[in-house]
Amino acid sequence: MWRPASGLAWAAARTFPRMGKTVNRLFCAGRIGAHLEKECGRRQGRTAPPWRILFFGTDEFAQRVLEKLHPSRFLKTGKMLVQQLEVVTLPATKSAELPVRKYALMNQISVHDWPYFAPNDYFDVGIIVSFGNLLSETLIQQFPYGILNLHPSLLPRWRGPAPIFHTLIHGDQVTGVTIIQIRPTRFDVGPIVMQQECAVPPRCTADELGVILAETGAEMLLSTLESLPELVKNAREQSKEGITFAPKINVGMSWVNWQEQTWEELDQIYRAIGSRIPLRTLWMDKTVKLLDLVDVREIPVSLAFTPEQLIPGTIHFHKESNTLLVRCKNGWSGFKLVVLKKVLSAADFYNGYLHPYFRKGSKINQTATRFQTHKPEKKPKAKLSKRTGMSLDVNNLNDSVLYN
């Protein structure tokens, strides 16, 4: 396939697409006219709006930012802010299109599948939001103002792919949005271009907080674009203190430890991951998922309990509120629904499974009236390979061989 001889030749070929190889030959011979020289010079990077932007994103959070950026082509003064906007996202899957791809296609925005390498200086700045892929130094250098990352936390707190979830899990009362210039090889370590604090609303969920931070971040992004050269020039390095990490959420985080976790901690975890990964526990060696957690402070519990009934994991059905109360480290947590083979209300679970053990005169099976804490199996230590000197997981040799 024929390719232009250089970046300027590429611009020439794009300007005169029908001339093809002829343009390349003319360019190399130095016989391009003044019009083409002017066009090529325009692509060397601008010092003021309007900007040519390449947006990298995938999920709903990124989509909300793109929704704000796309129609904001002009400033309040009438001056153009964004001249060109194109999108890079992951390829479509068989199950469903990613939110960013879907929005871009619906709004006639050019979409490129990742991996994609932008032509040199064809865009002024890149914007990356919830993308999840490291970008190479070569790609970053294609943009005169680099690539800006909109990150929903007050960096350096909660570096990593799941800052909103960890904000709630750890009970942070203040969070925010940080716009940084990205660097290759490592996530979330670049210099800070702009940062803004946001209060975390009481008892909000990860989805609700995500909407707030996406809207805040989008407004910050527009402000950044208005004064892009100045803000990039004055970007400051992140503090070396207060660094925390926010790894991806997983099922292991959803197992309840009734002896160690307080009801406040359970409430924080539920609001953070409950809509994606339900809290879970064990009952009679069966996994039970816990849904629709309620604020037990709103449930009047004035019953007298025996010491045995205050053991963590003990179940009590509160008939007046149709709530399943479960004793944890420092009090009661409450759930309206559970899943055991199918979704059951608190009343259905009590009447169908627990009631026989609570009937008057029956010998109560203590195991049946309590949820048990799940104890994950300990994996055997990896053995050292004599041939390679590398550790091999004896339970997962296929993966070890694949990555070695």
Tab-separated table of C-alpha atoms in Angstrom:
chain	number	residue	atom	x	y	z
A	1	MET	CA	0.000	0.000	0.000
A	2	TRP	CA	1.313	3.472	-0.893
A	3	ARG	CA	2.059	5.753	2.031
A	4	PRO	CA	3.078	9.450	2.021
A	5	ALA	CA	6.765	10.121	2.612
A	6	SER	CA	6.309	12.248	5.732
A	7	GLY	CA	3.795	13.901	8.070
A	8	LEU	CA	3.518	16.941	5.816
A	9	ALA	CA	3.137	14.731	2.783
A	10	TRP	CA	0.331	12.940	4.622
A	11	ALA	CA	-1.379	16.289	5.151
A	12	ALA	CA	-0.913	17.029	1.468
A	13	ALA	CA	-2.453	13.726	0.456
A	14	ARG	CA	-5.382	14.352	2.796
A	15	THR	CA	-5.895	17.818	1.331
A	16	PHE	CA	-5.740	16.505	-2.253
A	17	PRO	CA	-6.923	12.858	-1.913
A	18	ARG	CA	-7.467	12.295	-5.652
A	19	MET	CA	-3.886	13.192	-6.521
A	20	GLY	CA	-2.535	10.176	-4.553
A	21	LYS	CA	1.064	9.307	-5.457
A	22	THR	CA	1.389	12.437	-7.550
A	23	VAL	CA	1.059	14.607	-4.469
A	24	ASN	CA	3.739	12.593	-2.712
A	25	ARG	CA	6.148	12.989	-5.638
A	26	LEU	CA	5.446	16.704	-5.919
A	27	PHE	CA	5.966	17.150	-2.216
A	28	CYS	CA	9.294	15.363	-2.264
A	29	ALA	CA	10.389	17.498	-5.199
A	30	GLY	CA	9.480	20.693	-3.297
A	31	ARG	CA	6.898	21.773	-5.908
A	32	ILE	CA	3.793	22.128	-3.668
A	33	GLY	CA	2.154	25.534	-3.918
A	34	ALA	CA	1.667	28.171	-1.261
A	35	HIS	CA	-1.848	26.930	-0.435
A	36	LEU	CA	-0.571	23.504	0.566
A	37	GLU	CA	2.276	24.997	2.623
A	38	LYS	CA	-0.284	27.049	4.508
A	39	GLU	CA	-2.445	23.967	5.123
A	40	CYS	CA	0.509	21.917	6.401
A	41	GLY	CA	1.674	24.713	8.673
A	42	ARG	CA	-1.763	24.852	10.253
A	43	ARG	CA	-1.307	21.306	11.530
A	44	GLN	CA	1.815	22.093	13.549
A	45	GLY	CA	-0.163	22.918	16.713
A	46	ARG	CA	-2.260	25.872	17.752
A	47	THR	CA	-1.885	28.392	20.521
A	48	ALA	CA	-5.616	29.084	21.014
A	49	PRO	CA	-9.038	27.524	20.284
A	50	PRO	CA	-10.632	26.027	18.294
A	51	TRP	CA	-9.073	22.650	19.144
A	52	ARG	CA	-8.957	19.361	17.300
A	53	ILE	CA	-9.660	16.667	19.907
A	54	LEU	CA	-9.342	12.884	19.963
A	55	PHE	CA	-11.435	11.403	22.792
A	56	PHE	CA	-10.602	7.990	24.336
A	57	GLY	CA	-13.338	6.322	26.424
A	58	THR	CA	-15.581	3.313	26.914
A	59	ASP	CA	-18.119	3.298	29.756
A	60	GLU	CA	-21.105	5.332	31.001
A	61	PHE	CA	-18.901	7.709	32.976
A	62	ALA	CA	-16.928	8.545	29.827
A	63	GLN	CA	-20.157	8.821	27.837
A	64	ARG	CA	-21.513	11.501	30.191
A	65	VAL	CA	-18.352	13.548	29.691
A	66	LEU	CA	-18.554	13.102	25.910
A	67	GLU	CA	-22.216	14.185	25.959
A	68	LYS	CA	-21.154	17.473	27.532
A	69	LEU	CA	-18.137	17.980	25.283
A	70	HIS	CA	-19.812	17.194	21.968
A	71	PRO	CA	-22.416	20.008	21.870
A	72	SER	CA	-20.047	22.564	23.465
A	73	ARG	CA	-18.430	23.623	20.226
A	74	PHE	CA	-18.700	27.346	20.979
A	75	LEU	CA	-17.877	29.538	23.972
A	76	LYS	CA	-20.409	31.968	25.436
A	77	THR	CA	-18.635	34.710	23.500
A	78	GLY	CA	-19.518	32.940	20.264
A	79	LYS	CA	-15.923	31.911	19.594
A	80	MET	CA	-15.421	28.314	18.500
A	81	LEU	CA	-13.911	26.046	21.197
A	82	VAL	CA	-13.886	22.641	19.443
A	83	GLN	CA	-13.393	22.414	15.703
A	84	GLN	CA	-12.984	18.667	15.366
A	85	LEU	CA	-13.948	15.778	17.670
A	86	GLU	CA	-13.295	12.098	17.003
A	87	VAL	CA	-13.509	9.059	19.290
A	88	VAL	CA	-11.332	6.037	20.027
A	89	THR	CA	-12.987	3.145	21.867
A	90	LEU	CA	-12.790	-0.614	22.154
A	91	PRO	CA	-14.233	-2.750	19.333
A	92	ALA	CA	-17.917	-3.617	19.561
A	93	THR	CA	-18.755	-6.894	21.294
A	94	LYS	CA	-21.418	-9.386	20.277
A	95	SER	CA	-23.466	-8.721	23.413
A	96	ALA	CA	-23.727	-4.946	23.251
A	97	GLU	CA	-21.987	-1.801	22.132
A	98	LEU	CA	-20.053	0.188	24.686
A	99	PRO	CA	-21.799	3.413	25.797
A	100	VAL	CA	-19.193	5.718	24.207
A	101	ARG	CA	-19.346	3.917	20.871
A	102	LYS	CA	-23.135	3.914	20.900
A	103	TYR	CA	-23.343	7.635	21.639
A	104	ALA	CA	-20.721	8.530	19.027
A	105	LEU	CA	-22.435	6.562	16.270
A	106	MET	CA	-25.847	8.022	17.145
A	107	ASN	CA	-24.401	11.540	16.887
A	108	GLN	CA	-22.329	11.045	13.713
A	109	ILE	CA	-18.984	11.337	15.517
A	110	SER	CA	-16.114	9.527	13.768
A	111	VAL	CA	-15.193	6.352	15.680
A	112	HIS	CA	-11.858	4.507	15.600
A	113	ASP	CA	-11.265	1.047	17.069
A	114	TRP	CA	-8.449	0.634	19.568
A	115	PRO	CA	-5.547	0.298	18.955
A	116	TYR	CA	-5.454	3.475	16.894
A	117	PHE	CA	-2.492	5.737	16.161
A	118	ALA	CA	-3.397	9.266	15.201
A	119	PRO	CA	-1.467	10.901	12.361
A	120	ASN	CA	1.259	13.211	13.598
A	121	ASP	CA	-0.120	16.617	14.689
A	122	TYR	CA	-3.522	15.917	13.172
A	123	PHE	CA	-5.087	16.556	16.622
A	124	ASP	CA	-4.083	19.260	19.106
A	125	VAL	CA	-4.921	17.389	22.295
A	126	GLY	CA	-6.200	14.001	23.409
A	127	ILE	CA	-8.738	13.431	26.195
A	128	ILE	CA	-8.962	10.085	27.976
A	129	VAL	CA	-11.754	9.104	30.376
A	130	SER	CA	-12.289	5.588	31.793
A	131	PHE	CA	-10.383	3.916	28.988
A	132	GLY	CA	-8.383	1.255	30.831
A	133	ASN	CA	-5.506	0.971	28.357
A	134	LEU	CA	-2.010	2.392	28.671
A	135	LEU	CA	-1.013	4.688	25.813
A	136	SER	CA	2.487	4.571	24.398
A	137	GLU	CA	4.886	7.500	24.525
A	138	THR	CA	4.908	7.526	20.722
A	139	LEU	CA	1.150	8.043	20.637
A	140	ILE	CA	1.188	10.697	23.361
A	141	GLN	CA	3.793	12.672	21.418
A	142	GLN	CA	1.462	12.900	18.424
A	143	PHE	CA	-0.478	15.596	20.326
A	144	PRO	CA	1.154	19.038	20.771
A	145	TYR	CA	-0.580	19.442	24.165
A	146	GLY	CA	-0.326	15.786	25.135
A	147	ILE	CA	-3.275	13.737	26.383
A	148	LEU	CA	-5.417	14.879	29.313
A	149	ASN	CA	-6.938	12.322	31.686
A	150	LEU	CA	-10.100	13.137	33.631
A	151	HIS	CA	-9.872	11.084	36.845
A	152	PRO	CA	-12.728	10.986	39.430
A	153	SER	CA	-10.689	11.423	42.624
A	154	LEU	CA	-8.372	13.903	44.304
A	155	LEU	CA	-5.097	12.477	43.056
A	156	PRO	CA	-2.820	11.109	44.356
A	157	ARG	CA	-5.611	9.554	46.442
A	158	TRP	CA	-7.228	6.574	44.710
A	159	ARG	CA	-4.996	6.010	41.740
A	160	GLY	CA	-6.277	3.115	39.663
A	161	PRO	CA	-9.354	1.863	37.790
A	162	ALA	CA	-11.995	2.034	40.561
A	163	PRO	CA	-11.688	5.349	42.457
A	164	ILE	CA	-15.425	5.957	42.913
A	165	PHE	CA	-15.990	2.518	44.456
A	166	HIS	CA	-13.100	2.913	46.897
A	167	THR	CA	-14.208	6.423	47.829
A	168	LEU	CA	-17.459	4.941	49.148
A	169	ILE	CA	-16.004	1.705	50.549
A	170	HIS	CA	-13.639	3.705	52.756
A	171	GLY	CA	-16.246	6.259	53.796
A	172	ASP	CA	-14.589	9.360	52.301
A	173	GLN	CA	-16.688	12.450	52.904
A	174	VAL	CA	-14.836	14.533	50.323
A	175	THR	CA	-13.731	13.491	46.853
A	176	GLY	CA	-13.283	15.355	43.587
A	177	VAL	CA	-12.045	15.353	40.005
A	178	THR	CA	-8.482	15.756	38.764
A	179	ILE	CA	-7.351	16.512	35.209
A	180	ILE	CA	-3.779	15.409	34.562
A	181	GLN	CA	-1.428	15.018	31.634
A	182	ILE	CA	-0.864	11.297	31.201
A	183	ARG	CA	2.510	9.640	31.115
A	184	PRO	CA	3.409	6.332	29.470
A	185	THR	CA	3.900	3.042	31.378
A	186	ARG	CA	1.984	4.063	34.535
A	187	PHE	CA	-1.598	5.094	35.269
A	188	ASP	CA	-2.612	8.306	37.075
A	189	VAL	CA	0.842	9.714	37.875
A	190	GLY	CA	1.058	12.718	35.542
A	191	PRO	CA	1.178	16.410	36.488
A	192	ILE	CA	-2.064	18.049	37.629
A	193	VAL	CA	-3.606	20.542	35.217
A	194	MET	CA	-6.781	21.213	37.237
A	195	GLN	CA	-8.357	19.797	40.405
A	196	GLN	CA	-11.651	20.420	42.185
A	197	GLU	CA	-13.161	19.048	45.402
A	198	CYS	CA	-16.696	17.664	45.720
A	199	ALA	CA	-18.609	16.656	48.848
A	200	VAL	CA	-19.845	13.068	48.921
A	201	PRO	CA	-23.625	13.152	49.541
A	202	PRO	CA	-24.807	11.064	52.526
A	203	ARG	CA	-25.632	7.447	51.657
A	204	CYS	CA	-25.182	7.969	47.918
A	205	THR	CA	-24.405	5.021	45.646
A	206	ALA	CA	-21.508	4.610	43.232
A	207	ASP	CA	-23.830	5.304	40.295
A	208	GLU	CA	-25.138	8.509	41.889
A	209	LEU	CA	-21.658	9.733	42.759
A	210	GLY	CA	-20.482	8.859	39.253
A	211	VAL	CA	-23.090	11.178	37.723
A	212	ILE	CA	-22.038	14.044	40.003
A	213	LEU	CA	-18.326	13.627	39.241
A	214	ALA	CA	-18.875	13.194	35.496
A	215	GLU	CA	-20.833	16.454	35.324
A	216	THR	CA	-18.251	18.258	37.451
A	217	GLY	CA	-15.395	16.833	35.398
A	218	ALA	CA	-17.010	17.797	32.099
A	219	GLU	CA	-17.357	21.424	33.228
A	220	MET	CA	-13.714	21.380	34.368
A	221	LEU	CA	-12.682	19.983	31.004
A	222	LEU	CA	-14.388	22.802	29.133
A	223	SER	CA	-12.673	25.351	31.402
A	224	THR	CA	-9.345	23.636	30.739
A	225	LEU	CA	-9.849	23.853	26.971
A	226	GLU	CA	-10.549	27.577	27.190
A	227	SER	CA	-7.079	28.193	28.674
A	228	LEU	CA	-5.286	25.055	27.519
A	229	PRO	CA	-1.753	26.378	26.743
A	230	GLU	CA	-1.490	28.300	30.019
A	231	LEU	CA	-2.848	25.474	32.207
A	232	VAL	CA	-0.633	22.837	30.584
A	233	LYS	CA	2.406	25.081	31.012
A	234	ASN	CA	1.645	25.585	34.727
A	235	ALA	CA	0.765	21.958	35.542
A	236	ARG	CA	2.180	20.808	38.903
A	237	GLU	CA	3.548	17.438	39.906
A	238	GLN	CA	1.454	15.259	42.205
A	239	SER	CA	2.308	15.089	45.884
A	240	LYS	CA	4.352	12.127	47.034
A	241	GLU	CA	2.240	11.969	50.198
A	242	GLY	CA	-1.284	10.608	50.557
A	243	ILE	CA	-0.964	8.096	47.703
A	244	THR	CA	-3.592	5.356	47.782
A	245	PHE	CA	-4.647	2.802	45.191
A	246	ALA	CA	-8.061	1.749	43.891
A	247	PRO	CA	-7.850	-1.722	42.302
A	248	LYS	CA	-10.749	-3.245	40.399
A	249	ILE	CA	-13.668	-4.485	42.468
A	250	ASN	CA	-14.178	-8.248	42.682
A	251	VAL	CA	-16.463	-10.888	44.192
A	252	GLY	CA	-14.108	-11.410	47.107
A	253	MET	CA	-15.002	-7.933	48.370
A	254	SER	CA	-18.685	-8.881	48.617
A	255	TRP	CA	-18.366	-11.640	51.241
A	256	VAL	CA	-19.606	-10.367	54.621
A	257	ASN	CA	-17.553	-10.983	57.740
A	258	TRP	CA	-20.161	-10.672	60.482
A	259	GLN	CA	-17.577	-10.840	63.270
A	260	GLU	CA	-15.288	-8.116	61.893
A	261	GLN	CA	-17.443	-5.673	59.913
A	262	THR	CA	-19.628	-2.957	61.396
A	263	TRP	CA	-23.016	-2.011	59.996
A	264	GLU	CA	-21.475	1.257	58.766
A	265	GLU	CA	-18.854	-0.685	56.791
A	266	LEU	CA	-21.489	-2.995	55.327
A	267	ASP	CA	-23.546	0.022	54.301
A	268	GLN	CA	-20.507	1.596	52.587
A	269	ILE	CA	-19.626	-1.596	50.697
A	270	TYR	CA	-23.239	-2.131	49.637
A	271	ARG	CA	-23.584	1.418	48.280
A	272	ALA	CA	-20.269	1.060	46.467
A	273	ILE	CA	-20.590	-2.318	44.739
A	274	GLY	CA	-24.093	-3.633	45.536
A	275	SER	CA	-25.598	-2.724	42.160
A	276	ARG	CA	-22.890	-4.768	40.397
A	277	ILE	CA	-21.826	-7.425	42.907
A	278	PRO	CA	-24.399	-8.262	45.632
A	279	LEU	CA	-23.231	-8.771	49.185
A	280	ARG	CA	-23.165	-12.466	50.011
A	281	THR	CA	-22.932	-14.811	52.938
A	282	LEU	CA	-23.405	-18.501	53.809
A	283	TRP	CA	-26.450	-20.205	55.307
A	284	MET	CA	-26.311	-23.967	55.900
A	285	ASP	CA	-23.282	-24.050	53.539
A	286	LYS	CA	-25.307	-22.407	50.743
A	287	THR	CA	-24.494	-19.013	49.235
A	288	VAL	CA	-27.105	-16.342	49.967
A	289	LYS	CA	-27.034	-12.978	48.218
A	290	LEU	CA	-28.213	-10.003	50.265
A	291	LEU	CA	-30.214	-7.302	48.466
A	292	ASP	CA	-31.940	-4.032	49.293
A	293	LEU	CA	-30.007	-3.023	52.386
A	294	VAL	CA	-31.913	-0.605	54.609
A	295	ASP	CA	-30.801	1.994	57.115
A	296	VAL	CA	-31.449	0.132	60.378
A	297	ARG	CA	-31.504	3.432	62.250
A	298	GLU	CA	-34.972	3.884	60.772
A	299	ILE	CA	-36.161	0.539	62.185
A	300	PRO	CA	-37.175	0.622	65.871
A	301	VAL	CA	-35.612	-2.495	67.394
A	302	SER	CA	-36.530	-2.526	71.066
A	303	LEU	CA	-36.676	-6.276	71.679
A	304	ALA	CA	-34.763	-7.919	74.491
A	305	PHE	CA	-32.187	-10.355	73.143
A	306	THR	CA	-30.311	-13.095	74.913
A	307	PRO	CA	-26.504	-13.169	74.701
A	308	GLU	CA	-26.772	-16.016	72.156
A	309	GLN	CA	-29.015	-13.889	69.946
A	310	LEU	CA	-26.382	-11.142	69.872
A	311	ILE	CA	-23.703	-13.389	68.394
A	312	PRO	CA	-22.556	-11.963	64.999
A	313	GLY	CA	-24.402	-13.612	62.110
A	314	THR	CA	-27.583	-14.234	64.112
A	315	ILE	CA	-30.759	-13.682	62.079
A	316	HIS	CA	-33.905	-11.964	63.367
A	317	PHE	CA	-37.037	-11.357	61.269
A	318	HIS	CA	-38.583	-7.957	61.987
A	319	LYS	CA	-42.180	-8.515	60.975
A	320	GLU	CA	-43.380	-4.918	61.268
A	321	SER	CA	-40.937	-3.679	58.624
A	322	ASN	CA	-40.595	-6.975	56.675
A	323	THR	CA	-36.847	-6.807	57.197
A	324	LEU	CA	-34.275	-9.485	57.850
A	325	LEU	CA	-32.021	-8.220	60.612
A	326	VAL	CA	-28.550	-9.726	60.894
A	327	ARG	CA	-26.215	-9.133	63.807
A	328	CYS	CA	-22.790	-7.747	62.842
A	329	LYS	CA	-19.825	-6.507	64.871
A	330	ASN	CA	-21.461	-3.447	66.418
A	331	GLY	CA	-25.203	-3.811	65.868
A	332	TRP	CA	-27.820	-4.883	63.324
A	333	SER	CA	-27.829	-4.661	59.546
A	334	GLY	CA	-31.083	-5.080	57.622
A	335	PHE	CA	-32.070	-6.510	54.227
A	336	LYS	CA	-35.433	-6.560	52.464
A	337	LEU	CA	-34.549	-9.216	49.879
A	338	VAL	CA	-32.280	-12.256	49.625
A	339	VAL	CA	-31.431	-14.665	46.830
A	340	LEU	CA	-31.405	-18.387	47.582
A	341	LYS	CA	-32.094	-20.173	44.286
A	342	LYS	CA	-34.499	-17.297	43.570
A	343	VAL	CA	-35.278	-13.820	44.890
A	344	LEU	CA	-37.140	-13.967	48.206
A	345	SER	CA	-38.577	-11.261	50.418
A	346	ALA	CA	-37.481	-11.249	54.039
A	347	ALA	CA	-40.857	-12.751	54.989
A	348	ASP	CA	-40.591	-15.481	52.344
A	349	PHE	CA	-37.103	-16.448	53.512
A	350	TYR	CA	-38.183	-16.534	57.136
A	351	ASN	CA	-41.397	-18.502	56.521
A	352	GLY	CA	-39.889	-20.898	54.004
A	353	TYR	CA	-36.522	-21.590	55.602
A	354	LEU	CA	-36.143	-20.182	59.122
A	355	HIS	CA	-39.567	-20.510	60.725
A	356	PRO	CA	-39.337	-24.283	61.471
A	357	TYR	CA	-36.263	-23.609	63.633
A	358	PHE	CA	-37.999	-20.815	65.567
A	359	ARG	CA	-41.262	-22.626	66.321
A	360	LYS	CA	-42.199	-22.697	69.963
A	361	GLY	CA	-41.020	-25.860	71.645
A	362	SER	CA	-38.578	-26.852	68.911
A	363	LYS	CA	-34.910	-27.440	69.617
A	364	ILE	CA	-33.232	-24.557	67.850
A	365	ASN	CA	-30.419	-25.465	65.509
A	366	GLN	CA	-27.966	-22.632	66.099
A	367	THR	CA	-26.406	-23.130	62.648
A	368	ALA	CA	-29.785	-22.623	60.990
A	369	THR	CA	-30.456	-19.329	62.762
A	370	ARG	CA	-27.174	-17.700	61.809
A	371	PHE	CA	-25.356	-16.663	58.677
A	372	GLN	CA	-21.789	-17.951	58.545
A	373	THR	CA	-18.727	-16.000	57.484
A	374	HIS	CA	-17.183	-17.283	54.270
A	375	LYS	CA	-13.566	-18.365	54.660
A	376	PRO	CA	-11.756	-18.482	51.312
A	377	GLU	CA	-9.580	-21.493	50.643
A	378	LYS	CA	-5.870	-20.920	51.019
A	379	LYS	CA	-4.023	-21.501	47.771
A	380	PRO	CA	-0.861	-23.614	48.008
A	381	LYS	CA	2.406	-21.736	47.640
A	382	ALA	CA	3.765	-21.545	44.122
A	383	LYS	CA	6.570	-23.972	43.369
A	384	LEU	CA	9.839	-22.778	41.894
A	385	SER	CA	10.606	-24.096	38.431
A	386	LYS	CA	14.110	-25.582	38.283
A	387	ARG	CA	14.275	-24.958	34.527
A	388	THR	CA	13.310	-21.274	34.457
A	389	GLY	CA	13.678	-20.156	38.055
A	390	MET	CA	10.157	-18.702	37.798
A	391	SER	CA	7.316	-19.504	40.168
A	392	LEU	CA	4.541	-21.675	38.774
A	393	ASP	CA	1.025	-21.920	40.152
A	394	VAL	CA	0.516	-25.670	40.275
A	395	ASN	CA	-3.256	-25.203	40.169
A	396	ASN	CA	-3.180	-23.057	37.053
A	397	LEU	CA	-0.413	-24.346	34.838
A	398	ASN	CA	-2.216	-23.426	31.632
A	399	ASP	CA	-2.213	-19.739	32.548
A	400	SER	CA	1.384	-19.881	33.737
A	401	VAL	CA	2.553	-21.432	30.489
A	402	LEU	CA	0.494	-18.957	28.468
A	403	TYR	CA	2.090	-15.899	30.070
A	404	ASN	CA	5.582	-17.340	30.302
